Structure formats: C-alpha cells, structure tokens
C-alpha cells in the first residue's frame, strides 16, 4: 500500500527554521511529482511547493519564495521542505502529496496520495 508520512513539525519562534520530511513507502514516485500543502486554522488548504521527482524542477507559492526550499532524496524516496524566516501566519498543518505525473501541479485534485499532516506552530 502507498503511504506518505510527514515528520519534522513542531514549535518554532518567528524567524526560525524547520525542516519537514515526507517519506514515501509502498512504491516509488520516480516518474511522478510531489508537493507540500498547508492548512491554517479556519482556512482552506493551500499550495506551498512542488517538485518533479526525476528532473528536480521546483515551483513555489509566491508567499514562500525565498524562504522555503523543496528538495528530494531519490535514494530514500523522501521529499523535504526546508522552511526559514518563519512567520506567525505560517502556523498550519503541513501535508505531503504525491501524484503519478512528472509535471508539477499546484491544485489539490491533481494529486493522488496524501499524508496525514504534521503540525507547525510559529510563536512570537
């Protein structure tokens, strides 16, 4: 069975950094792409970043450009989200997603698999 498991969330002060991990099991996504989404309290789930597994092409939401970096480790079948200069409004549950298409996507319905999410809380 395909499973995505996020980790690395926690409590961090504004201006600090965290690195999230998403480990895929059950299969590889070498021919697909992966993305990160987040959902803040009372808000809709929104796109954060995406990466093509084979080519490594990346795409970011405007709100995180220059602060967040998505990357992959093909050997570990794992995708990361390095977050820096964190802001209070970045507090959210962060979700990992995967799709069986190498083209980068930013819409939820374009993804086939989802993790359970990891909580990121940014404090003042």
CSV table of N, CA, C and O in Angstrom, one decimal:
chain,number,residue,atom,x,y,z
A,1,UNK,N,0.8,-1.2,0.0
A,1,UNK,CA,0.0,0.0,0.0
A,1,UNK,C,0.9,1.2,0.0
A,1,UNK,O,1.9,1.3,0.7
A,2,UNK,N,0.4,2.2,-0.7
A,2,UNK,CA,1.2,3.5,-0.8
A,2,UNK,C,0.9,4.3,0.5
A,2,UNK,O,-0.3,4.4,1.0
A,3,UNK,N,1.9,4.8,1.1
A,3,UNK,CA,1.8,5.6,2.3
A,3,UNK,C,2.8,6.7,2.3
A,3,UNK,O,4.0,6.6,2.0
A,4,UNK,N,2.3,7.9,2.7
A,4,UNK,CA,3.2,9.1,2.8
A,4,UNK,C,3.1,9.5,4.3
A,4,UNK,O,2.1,9.6,4.9
A,5,UNK,N,4.3,9.7,4.9
A,5,UNK,CA,4.4,10.0,6.3
A,5,UNK,C,5.2,11.3,6.5
A,5,UNK,O,6.4,11.3,6.2
A,6,UNK,N,4.6,12.3,7.0
A,6,UNK,CA,5.3,13.6,7.3
A,6,UNK,C,5.9,13.5,8.7
A,6,UNK,O,5.4,12.9,9.6
A,7,UNK,N,7.0,14.3,8.8
A,7,UNK,CA,7.6,14.4,10.1
A,7,UNK,C,8.4,15.7,10.1
A,7,UNK,O,8.6,16.3,9.1
A,8,UNK,N,8.8,16.1,11.3
A,8,UNK,CA,9.6,17.3,11.5
A,8,UNK,C,8.9,18.6,12.0
A,8,UNK,O,9.5,19.6,12.2
A,9,UNK,N,7.6,18.5,12.1
A,9,UNK,CA,6.9,19.6,12.6
A,9,UNK,C,7.1,19.8,14.1
A,9,UNK,O,7.7,19.0,14.8
A,10,UNK,N,6.7,21.0,14.5
A,10,UNK,CA,6.9,21.3,15.9
A,10,UNK,C,6.7,22.8,16.2
A,10,UNK,O,6.1,23.5,15.4
A,11,UNK,N,7.2,23.2,17.3
A,11,UNK,CA,7.1,24.6,17.8
A,11,UNK,C,8.4,25.4,17.5
A,11,UNK,O,9.5,24.9,17.8
A,12,UNK,N,8.3,26.5,16.8
A,12,UNK,CA,9.4,27.3,16.5
A,12,UNK,C,9.1,28.8,16.6
A,12,UNK,O,7.9,29.2,16.4
A,13,UNK,N,10.1,29.6,17.0
A,13,UNK,CA,9.8,31.0,17.2
A,13,UNK,C,9.9,31.7,15.8
A,13,UNK,O,10.5,31.2,14.9
A,14,UNK,N,9.2,32.8,15.7
A,14,UNK,CA,9.2,33.6,14.5
A,14,UNK,C,10.6,33.9,14.1
A,14,UNK,O,11.4,34.3,14.9
A,15,UNK,N,10.9,33.8,12.8
A,15,UNK,CA,12.2,34.0,12.3
A,15,UNK,C,13.1,32.8,12.3
A,15,UNK,O,14.2,32.8,11.7
A,16,UNK,N,12.6,31.7,12.9
A,16,UNK,CA,13.4,30.5,13.0
A,16,UNK,C,13.1,29.6,11.8
A,16,UNK,O,12.5,29.9,10.8
A,17,UNK,N,13.7,28.4,11.9
A,17,UNK,CA,13.6,27.4,10.8
A,17,UNK,C,13.2,26.0,11.2
A,17,UNK,O,13.4,25.6,12.4
A,18,UNK,N,12.6,25.3,10.3
A,18,UNK,CA,12.2,23.9,10.5
A,18,UNK,C,12.4,23.2,9.1
A,18,UNK,O,12.3,23.8,8.1
A,19,UNK,N,12.7,21.9,9.2
A,19,UNK,CA,12.8,21.1,8.0
A,19,UNK,C,11.8,19.9,8.1
A,19,UNK,O,11.9,19.1,9.1
A,20,UNK,N,10.8,19.9,7.2
A,20,UNK,CA,9.9,18.8,7.2
A,20,UNK,C,10.3,17.7,6.2
A,20,UNK,O,11.0,18.0,5.2
A,21,UNK,N,9.9,16.5,6.6
A,21,UNK,CA,10.3,15.4,5.7
A,21,UNK,C,9.0,14.6,5.3
A,21,UNK,O,8.0,14.6,6.1
A,22,UNK,N,9.0,14.0,4.2
A,22,UNK,CA,7.9,13.2,3.7
A,22,UNK,C,8.5,11.9,3.1
A,22,UNK,O,9.1,12.0,2.1
A,23,UNK,N,8.3,10.8,3.8
A,23,UNK,CA,8.8,9.5,3.4
A,23,UNK,C,7.7,8.7,2.7
A,23,UNK,O,6.6,8.5,3.3
A,24,UNK,N,8.0,8.3,1.5
A,24,UNK,CA,7.0,7.5,0.8
A,24,UNK,C,7.4,6.0,0.9
A,24,UNK,O,8.6,5.7,0.7
A,25,UNK,N,6.4,5.2,1.1
A,25,UNK,CA,6.6,3.8,1.1
A,25,UNK,C,5.6,3.1,0.3
A,25,UNK,O,4.5,3.6,-0.1
A,26,UNK,N,5.8,1.8,0.0
A,26,UNK,CA,4.9,1.0,-0.8
A,26,UNK,C,5.2,1.1,-2.3
A,26,UNK,O,4.9,0.1,-3.0
A,27,UNK,N,5.8,2.1,-2.7
A,27,UNK,CA,6.2,2.3,-4.1
A,27,UNK,C,7.1,3.5,-4.2
A,27,UNK,O,7.2,4.3,-3.3
A,28,UNK,N,7.7,3.7,-5.4
A,28,UNK,CA,8.5,4.9,-5.6
A,28,UNK,C,7.7,5.8,-6.5
A,28,UNK,O,6.8,5.4,-7.2
A,29,UNK,N,8.1,7.1,-6.5
A,29,UNK,CA,7.4,8.1,-7.4
A,29,UNK,C,8.4,8.7,-8.3
A,29,UNK,O,8.4,9.9,-8.6
A,30,UNK,N,9.3,7.9,-8.8
A,30,UNK,CA,10.4,8.3,-9.7
A,30,UNK,C,9.9,8.9,-11.0
A,30,UNK,O,10.6,9.7,-11.7
A,31,UNK,N,8.7,8.5,-11.4
A,31,UNK,CA,8.1,9.1,-12.6
A,31,UNK,C,7.0,10.1,-12.3
A,31,UNK,O,6.2,10.5,-13.2
A,32,UNK,N,6.9,10.5,-11.1
A,32,UNK,CA,5.9,11.5,-10.7
A,32,UNK,C,6.4,12.8,-10.1
A,32,UNK,O,7.5,13.2,-10.4
A,33,UNK,N,5.6,13.4,-9.3
A,33,UNK,CA,6.0,14.6,-8.7
A,33,UNK,C,5.3,14.7,-7.3
A,33,UNK,O,4.4,13.9,-7.0
A,34,UNK,N,5.9,15.5,-6.5
A,34,UNK,CA,5.3,15.6,-5.1
A,34,UNK,C,5.2,17.1,-4.7
A,34,UNK,O,5.8,18.0,-5.3
A,35,UNK,N,4.3,17.3,-3.8
A,35,UNK,CA,4.1,18.7,-3.3
A,35,UNK,C,3.8,18.8,-1.8
A,35,UNK,O,3.6,17.8,-1.2
A,36,UNK,N,3.9,20.0,-1.4
A,36,UNK,CA,3.5,20.3,0.0
A,36,UNK,C,2.4,21.3,0.0
A,36,UNK,O,2.4,22.3,-0.8
A,37,UNK,N,1.4,21.1,0.9
A,37,UNK,CA,0.3,21.9,1.1
A,37,UNK,C,0.2,22.2,2.6
A,37,UNK,O,0.8,21.6,3.4
A,38,UNK,N,-0.6,23.3,2.9
A,38,UNK,CA,-0.8,23.5,4.3
A,38,UNK,C,-2.2,24.1,4.6
A,38,UNK,O,-2.8,24.6,3.7
A,39,UNK,N,-2.7,23.9,5.8
A,39,UNK,CA,-4.0,24.3,6.1
A,39,UNK,C,-3.9,25.0,7.5
A,39,UNK,O,-3.6,24.3,8.5
A,40,UNK,N,-4.1,26.3,7.5
A,40,UNK,CA,-4.1,27.1,8.8
A,40,UNK,C,-5.5,27.0,9.4
A,40,UNK,O,-6.5,26.7,8.7
A,41,UNK,N,-5.6,27.2,10.7
A,41,UNK,CA,-6.9,27.1,11.4
A,41,UNK,C,-7.9,28.1,10.7
A,41,UNK,O,-7.7,29.2,10.5
A,42,UNK,N,-9.1,27.5,10.4
A,42,UNK,CA,-10.2,28.3,9.8
A,42,UNK,C,-10.0,28.7,8.3
A,42,UNK,O,-10.8,29.4,7.8
A,43,UNK,N,-8.9,28.1,7.7
A,43,UNK,CA,-8.7,28.5,6.3
A,43,UNK,C,-8.7,27.2,5.4
A,43,UNK,O,-8.6,26.1,5.9
A,44,UNK,N,-8.7,27.4,4.1
A,44,UNK,CA,-8.7,26.3,3.2
A,44,UNK,C,-7.2,25.8,3.0
A,44,UNK,O,-6.3,26.6,3.3
A,45,UNK,N,-7.1,24.6,2.6
A,45,UNK,CA,-5.8,24.1,2.3
A,45,UNK,C,-5.2,24.8,1.1
A,45,UNK,O,-5.9,25.0,0.1
A,46,UNK,N,-3.9,25.2,1.2
A,46,UNK,CA,-3.3,25.9,0.1
A,46,UNK,C,-2.0,25.3,-0.3
A,46,UNK,O,-1.3,24.6,0.5
A,47,UNK,N,-1.6,25.5,-1.5
A,47,UNK,CA,-0.4,25.0,-2.1
A,47,UNK,C,0.8,25.8,-1.6
A,47,UNK,O,0.7,27.0,-1.4
A,48,UNK,N,1.9,25.0,-1.3
A,48,UNK,CA,3.1,25.6,-0.8
A,48,UNK,C,4.2,25.5,-1.8
A,48,UNK,O,4.9,26.5,-2.2
A,49,UNK,N,4.5,24.2,-2.2
A,49,UNK,CA,5.7,24.0,-3.1
A,49,UNK,C,5.5,22.6,-3.8
A,49,UNK,O,4.8,21.7,-3.2
A,50,UNK,N,6.2,22.4,-4.9
A,50,UNK,CA,6.1,21.1,-5.6
A,50,UNK,C,7.5,20.9,-6.3
A,50,UNK,O,8.2,21.8,-6.6
A,51,UNK,N,7.7,19.6,-6.5
A,51,UNK,CA,9.0,19.2,-7.2
A,51,UNK,C,8.7,18.0,-8.0
A,51,UNK,O,8.0,17.1,-7.7
A,52,UNK,N,9.4,18.0,-9.2
A,52,UNK,CA,9.3,16.9,-10.1
A,52,UNK,C,10.4,15.9,-9.7
A,52,UNK,O,11.6,16.3,-9.4
A,53,UNK,N,10.1,14.6,-9.5
A,53,UNK,CA,11.0,13.7,-8.9
A,53,UNK,C,12.2,13.4,-9.8
A,53,UNK,O,13.3,13.4,-9.3
A,54,UNK,N,12.0,13.2,-11.1
A,54,UNK,CA,13.1,12.9,-11.9
A,54,UNK,C,14.0,14.0,-12.3
A,54,UNK,O,15.2,13.9,-12.2
A,55,UNK,N,13.4,15.1,-12.6
A,55,UNK,CA,14.2,16.3,-13.1
A,55,UNK,C,14.5,17.3,-12.0
A,55,UNK,O,15.5,18.1,-12.1
A,56,UNK,N,13.8,17.3,-10.9
A,56,UNK,CA,14.1,18.2,-9.8
A,56,UNK,C,13.6,19.6,-10.0
A,56,UNK,O,13.9,20.5,-9.2
A,57,UNK,N,12.7,19.8,-11.0
A,57,UNK,CA,12.2,21.1,-11.2
A,57,UNK,C,11.3,21.5,-10.0
A,57,UNK,O,10.6,20.6,-9.5
A,58,UNK,N,11.3,22.7,-9.6
A,58,UNK,CA,10.5,23.2,-8.5
A,58,UNK,C,9.6,24.3,-8.8
A,58,UNK,O,9.8,25.1,-9.8
A,59,UNK,N,8.6,24.5,-8.0
A,59,UNK,CA,7.7,25.6,-8.1
A,59,UNK,C,7.2,25.9,-6.7
A,59,UNK,O,6.9,25.1,-5.9
A,60,UNK,N,7.0,27.2,-6.4
A,60,UNK,CA,6.7,27.7,-5.1
A,60,UNK,C,5.5,28.7,-5.2
A,60,UNK,O,5.4,29.5,-6.1
A,61,UNK,N,4.7,28.7,-4.1
A,61,UNK,CA,3.7,29.7,-3.9
A,61,UNK,C,4.5,31.0,-3.7
A,61,UNK,O,5.5,31.1,-3.1
A,62,UNK,N,3.9,32.1,-4.2
A,62,UNK,CA,4.5,33.4,-4.0
A,62,UNK,C,4.8,33.8,-2.6
A,62,UNK,O,5.8,34.4,-2.3
A,63,UNK,N,4.0,33.3,-1.7
A,63,UNK,CA,4.1,33.7,-0.3
A,63,UNK,C,5.3,33.0,0.4
A,63,UNK,O,5.7,33.5,1.5
A,64,UNK,N,5.9,32.0,-0.2
A,64,UNK,CA,7.1,31.3,0.4
A,64,UNK,C,8.3,31.4,-0.4
A,64,UNK,O,9.4,30.9,0.1
A,65,UNK,N,8.3,32.0,-1.6
A,65,UNK,CA,9.5,32.1,-2.4
A,65,UNK,C,10.6,32.9,-1.6
A,65,UNK,O,10.4,33.9,-1.0
A,66,UNK,N,11.8,32.3,-1.7
A,66,UNK,CA,12.9,32.9,-1.0
A,66,UNK,C,13.1,32.5,0.5
A,66,UNK,O,14.1,32.8,1.1
A,67,UNK,N,12.1,31.9,1.0
A,67,UNK,CA,12.1,31.4,2.4
A,67,UNK,C,12.1,29.9,2.5
A,67,UNK,O,12.7,29.3,3.4
A,68,UNK,N,11.3,29.2,1.7
A,68,UNK,CA,11.1,27.8,1.7
A,68,UNK,C,11.9,27.2,0.5
A,68,UNK,O,11.9,27.7,-0.6
A,69,UNK,N,12.4,26.0,0.8
A,69,UNK,CA,13.0,25.2,-0.3
A,69,UNK,C,12.6,23.8,-0.3
A,69,UNK,O,12.6,23.1,0.8
A,70,UNK,N,12.1,23.3,-1.4
A,70,UNK,CA,11.7,21.9,-1.5
A,70,UNK,C,12.8,21.1,-2.2
A,70,UNK,O,13.4,21.6,-3.1
A,71,UNK,N,13.1,19.9,-1.7
A,71,UNK,CA,14.1,19.1,-2.3
A,71,UNK,C,13.8,17.6,-2.2
A,71,UNK,O,12.8,17.3,-1.5
A,72,UNK,N,14.6,16.8,-2.8
A,72,UNK,CA,14.3,15.3,-2.8
A,72,UNK,C,15.5,14.5,-2.6
A,72,UNK,O,16.6,15.0,-2.9
A,73,UNK,N,15.4,13.3,-2.0
A,73,UNK,CA,16.5,12.4,-1.9
A,73,UNK,C,15.9,11.1,-2.6
A,73,UNK,O,15.2,10.4,-2.0
A,74,UNK,N,16.4,10.9,-3.8
A,74,UNK,CA,15.9,9.7,-4.6
A,74,UNK,C,16.2,8.4,-3.9
A,74,UNK,O,15.3,7.5,-3.9
A,75,UNK,N,17.3,8.3,-3.3
A,75,UNK,CA,17.7,7.0,-2.6
A,75,UNK,C,16.8,6.7,-1.5
A,75,UNK,O,16.5,5.5,-1.2
A,76,UNK,N,16.4,7.7,-0.8
A,76,UNK,CA,15.5,7.5,0.4
A,76,UNK,C,14.0,7.6,0.1
A,76,UNK,O,13.2,7.4,1.0
A,77,UNK,N,13.7,7.9,-1.2
A,77,UNK,CA,12.3,8.1,-1.6
A,77,UNK,C,11.6,9.1,-0.6
A,77,UNK,O,10.5,8.9,-0.2
A,78,UNK,N,12.3,10.2,-0.4
A,78,UNK,CA,11.9,11.2,0.6
A,78,UNK,C,12.0,12.6,0.0
A,78,UNK,O,12.9,12.9,-0.7
A,79,UNK,N,11.0,13.4,0.3
A,79,UNK,CA,11.0,14.8,-0.1
A,79,UNK,C,11.0,15.7,1.2
A,79,UNK,O,10.4,15.3,2.2
A,80,UNK,N,11.7,16.8,1.1
A,80,UNK,CA,11.9,17.7,2.2
A,80,UNK,C,11.3,19.1,1.9
A,80,UNK,O,11.2,19.5,0.8
A,81,UNK,N,11.0,19.8,3.0
A,81,UNK,CA,10.6,21.2,2.9
A,81,UNK,C,11.4,21.9,3.9
A,81,UNK,O,11.1,21.8,5.1
A,82,UNK,N,12.4,22.7,3.5
A,82,UNK,CA,13.2,23.5,4.4
A,82,UNK,C,12.5,24.9,4.5
A,82,UNK,O,12.4,25.6,3.5
A,83,UNK,N,12.1,25.2,5.7
A,83,UNK,CA,11.4,26.5,6.0
A,83,UNK,C,12.3,27.4,6.8
A,83,UNK,O,12.7,27.0,7.9
A,84,UNK,N,12.5,28.6,6.4
A,84,UNK,CA,13.3,29.6,7.1
A,84,UNK,C,12.5,30.9,7.2
A,84,UNK,O,11.5,31.0,6.5
A,85,UNK,N,13.0,31.7,8.1
A,85,UNK,CA,12.3,33.0,8.3
A,85,UNK,C,10.8,32.8,8.5
A,85,UNK,O,10.0,33.5,7.9
A,86,UNK,N,10.5,31.9,9.4
A,86,UNK,CA,9.1,31.6,9.6
A,86,UNK,C,8.3,32.7,10.2
A,86,UNK,O,8.8,33.4,11.1
A,87,UNK,N,7.1,32.8,9.8
A,87,UNK,CA,6.2,33.9,10.3
A,87,UNK,C,5.0,33.3,11.1
A,87,UNK,O,4.7,32.1,10.9
A,88,UNK,N,4.4,34.1,11.9
A,88,UNK,CA,3.3,33.6,12.7
A,88,UNK,C,2.2,33.0,11.8
A,88,UNK,O,1.6,32.0,12.2
A,89,UNK,N,2.0,33.6,10.7
A,89,UNK,CA,0.9,33.2,9.8
A,89,UNK,C,1.2,31.9,9.0
A,89,UNK,O,0.4,31.3,8.3
A,90,UNK,N,2.5,31.4,9.2
A,90,UNK,CA,2.8,30.1,8.7
A,90,UNK,C,2.4,28.9,9.5
A,90,UNK,O,2.5,27.8,9.2
A,91,UNK,N,1.8,29.2,10.7
A,91,UNK,CA,1.3,28.2,11.5
A,91,UNK,C,0.2,27.4,10.8
A,91,UNK,O,-0.8,28.0,10.3
A,92,UNK,N,0.3,26.1,10.7
A,92,UNK,CA,-0.6,25.3,9.9
A,92,UNK,C,-0.2,23.8,10.1
A,92,UNK,O,0.8,23.5,10.5
A,93,UNK,N,-1.2,23.0,9.6
A,93,UNK,CA,-0.8,21.6,9.4
A,93,UNK,C,-0.3,21.5,8.0
A,93,UNK,O,-1.0,21.9,7.1
A,94,UNK,N,0.9,20.9,7.9
A,94,UNK,CA,1.5,20.8,6.6
A,94,UNK,C,1.4,19.4,6.1
A,94,UNK,O,1.6,18.4,6.8
A,95,UNK,N,0.9,19.2,4.8
A,95,UNK,CA,0.6,17.9,4.2
A,95,UNK,C,1.5,17.7,3.0
A,95,UNK,O,1.8,18.6,2.2
A,96,UNK,N,2.0,16.4,2.9
A,96,UNK,CA,2.7,16.0,1.8
A,96,UNK,C,1.8,15.3,0.8
A,96,UNK,O,0.8,14.6,1.2
A,97,UNK,N,2.0,15.5,-0.5
A,97,UNK,CA,1.1,14.8,-1.5
A,97,UNK,C,2.0,14.3,-2.7
A,97,UNK,O,3.1,14.9,-2.9
A,98,UNK,N,1.5,13.3,-3.4
A,98,UNK,CA,2.2,12.7,-4.5
A,98,UNK,C,1.3,12.5,-5.6
A,98,UNK,O,0.1,12.2,-5.4
A,99,UNK,N,1.8,12.5,-6.8
A,99,UNK,CA,1.0,12.3,-8.0
A,99,UNK,C,1.8,11.5,-9.0
A,99,UNK,O,3.0,11.6,-9.1
A,100,UNK,N,1.0,10.7,-9.8
A,100,UNK,CA,1.7,9.8,-10.8
A,100,UNK,C,1.8,10.6,-12.2
A,100,UNK,O,1.3,10.1,-13.2
A,101,UNK,N,2.4,11.7,-12.1
A,101,UNK,CA,2.6,12.6,-13.3
A,101,UNK,C,3.9,13.4,-13.0
A,101,UNK,O,3.9,14.0,-11.9
A,102,UNK,N,4.8,13.5,-13.9
A,102,UNK,CA,6.1,14.2,-13.6
A,102,UNK,C,5.9,15.7,-13.7
A,102,UNK,O,6.7,16.5,-13.2
A,103,UNK,N,4.8,16.2,-14.2
A,103,UNK,CA,4.5,17.6,-14.3
A,103,UNK,C,4.1,18.2,-13.0
A,103,UNK,O,3.3,17.6,-12.3
A,104,UNK,N,4.7,19.3,-12.6
A,104,UNK,CA,4.4,20.0,-11.4
A,104,UNK,C,3.0,20.5,-11.4
A,104,UNK,O,2.5,21.0,-12.4
A,105,UNK,N,2.3,20.3,-10.2
A,105,UNK,CA,0.9,20.8,-10.1
A,105,UNK,C,0.7,21.5,-8.8
A,105,UNK,O,1.4,21.2,-7.8
A,106,UNK,N,-0.2,22.4,-8.7
A,106,UNK,CA,-0.5,23.2,-7.5
A,106,UNK,C,-1.9,23.1,-7.0
A,106,UNK,O,-2.3,23.7,-6.1
A,107,UNK,N,-2.7,22.3,-7.7
A,107,UNK,CA,-4.1,22.1,-7.3
A,107,UNK,C,-4.3,20.7,-6.6
A,107,UNK,O,-3.8,19.7,-7.0
A,108,UNK,N,-5.1,20.7,-5.5
A,108,UNK,CA,-5.3,19.6,-4.7
A,108,UNK,C,-5.7,18.3,-5.5
A,108,UNK,O,-5.3,17.2,-5.3
A,109,UNK,N,-6.7,18.6,-6.4
A,109,UNK,CA,-7.3,17.5,-7.1
A,109,UNK,C,-6.3,16.8,-8.1
A,109,UNK,O,-6.6,15.7,-8.6
A,110,UNK,N,-5.2,17.4,-8.4
A,110,UNK,CA,-4.2,16.8,-9.3
A,110,UNK,C,-3.3,15.8,-8.6
A,110,UNK,O,-2.6,15.1,-9.3
A,111,UNK,N,-3.4,15.7,-7.3
A,111,UNK,CA,-2.6,14.7,-6.5
A,111,UNK,C,-3.4,13.5,-6.2
A,111,UNK,O,-4.6,13.5,-6.0
A,112,UNK,N,-2.7,12.3,-6.2
A,112,UNK,CA,-3.3,11.0,-6.0
A,112,UNK,C,-3.2,10.5,-4.6
A,112,UNK,O,-4.0,9.7,-4.1
A,113,UNK,N,-2.1,10.9,-3.8
A,113,UNK,CA,-1.9,10.4,-2.5
A,113,UNK,C,-1.6,11.5,-1.5
A,113,UNK,O,-1.0,12.5,-1.9
A,114,UNK,N,-2.0,11.3,-0.3
A,114,UNK,CA,-1.8,12.3,0.8
A,114,UNK,C,-1.3,11.7,2.1
A,114,UNK,O,-1.7,10.6,2.4
A,115,UNK,N,-0.5,12.5,2.8
A,115,UNK,CA,-0.1,12.1,4.1
A,115,UNK,C,-1.1,12.6,5.1
A,115,UNK,O,-2.1,13.3,4.8
A,116,UNK,N,-0.9,12.3,6.4
A,116,UNK,CA,-1.8,12.7,7.4
A,116,UNK,C,-1.5,14.1,8.0
A,116,UNK,O,-2.3,14.7,8.7
A,117,UNK,N,-0.3,14.7,7.6
A,117,UNK,CA,0.0,16.0,8.1
A,117,UNK,C,0.8,16.1,9.3
A,117,UNK,O,0.8,15.2,10.1
A,118,UNK,N,1.6,17.2,9.4
A,118,UNK,CA,2.4,17.4,10.6
A,118,UNK,C,2.2,18.9,11.0
A,118,UNK,O,2.2,19.8,10.2
A,119,UNK,N,2.0,19.1,12.3
A,119,UNK,CA,1.7,20.5,12.8
A,119,UNK,C,3.0,21.3,12.9
A,119,UNK,O,4.0,20.9,13.5
A,120,UNK,N,2.9,22.5,12.4
A,120,UNK,CA,3.9,23.5,12.5
A,120,UNK,C,3.3,24.7,13.2
A,120,UNK,O,2.3,25.3,12.8
A,121,UNK,N,3.9,25.1,14.4
A,121,UNK,CA,3.4,26.2,15.2
A,121,UNK,C,4.5,27.2,15.3
A,121,UNK,O,5.6,26.9,15.9
A,122,UNK,N,4.2,28.4,14.9
A,122,UNK,CA,5.2,29.5,15.0
A,122,UNK,C,4.7,30.5,16.0
A,122,UNK,O,3.6,31.0,16.0
A,123,UNK,N,5.6,30.7,17.0
A,123,UNK,CA,5.3,31.6,18.1
A,123,UNK,C,6.0,32.9,18.1
A,123,UNK,O,7.1,33.0,17.4
A,124,UNK,N,5.5,33.9,18.8
A,124,UNK,CA,6.1,35.2,18.8
A,124,UNK,C,7.2,35.3,19.9
A,124,UNK,O,7.3,34.4,20.8
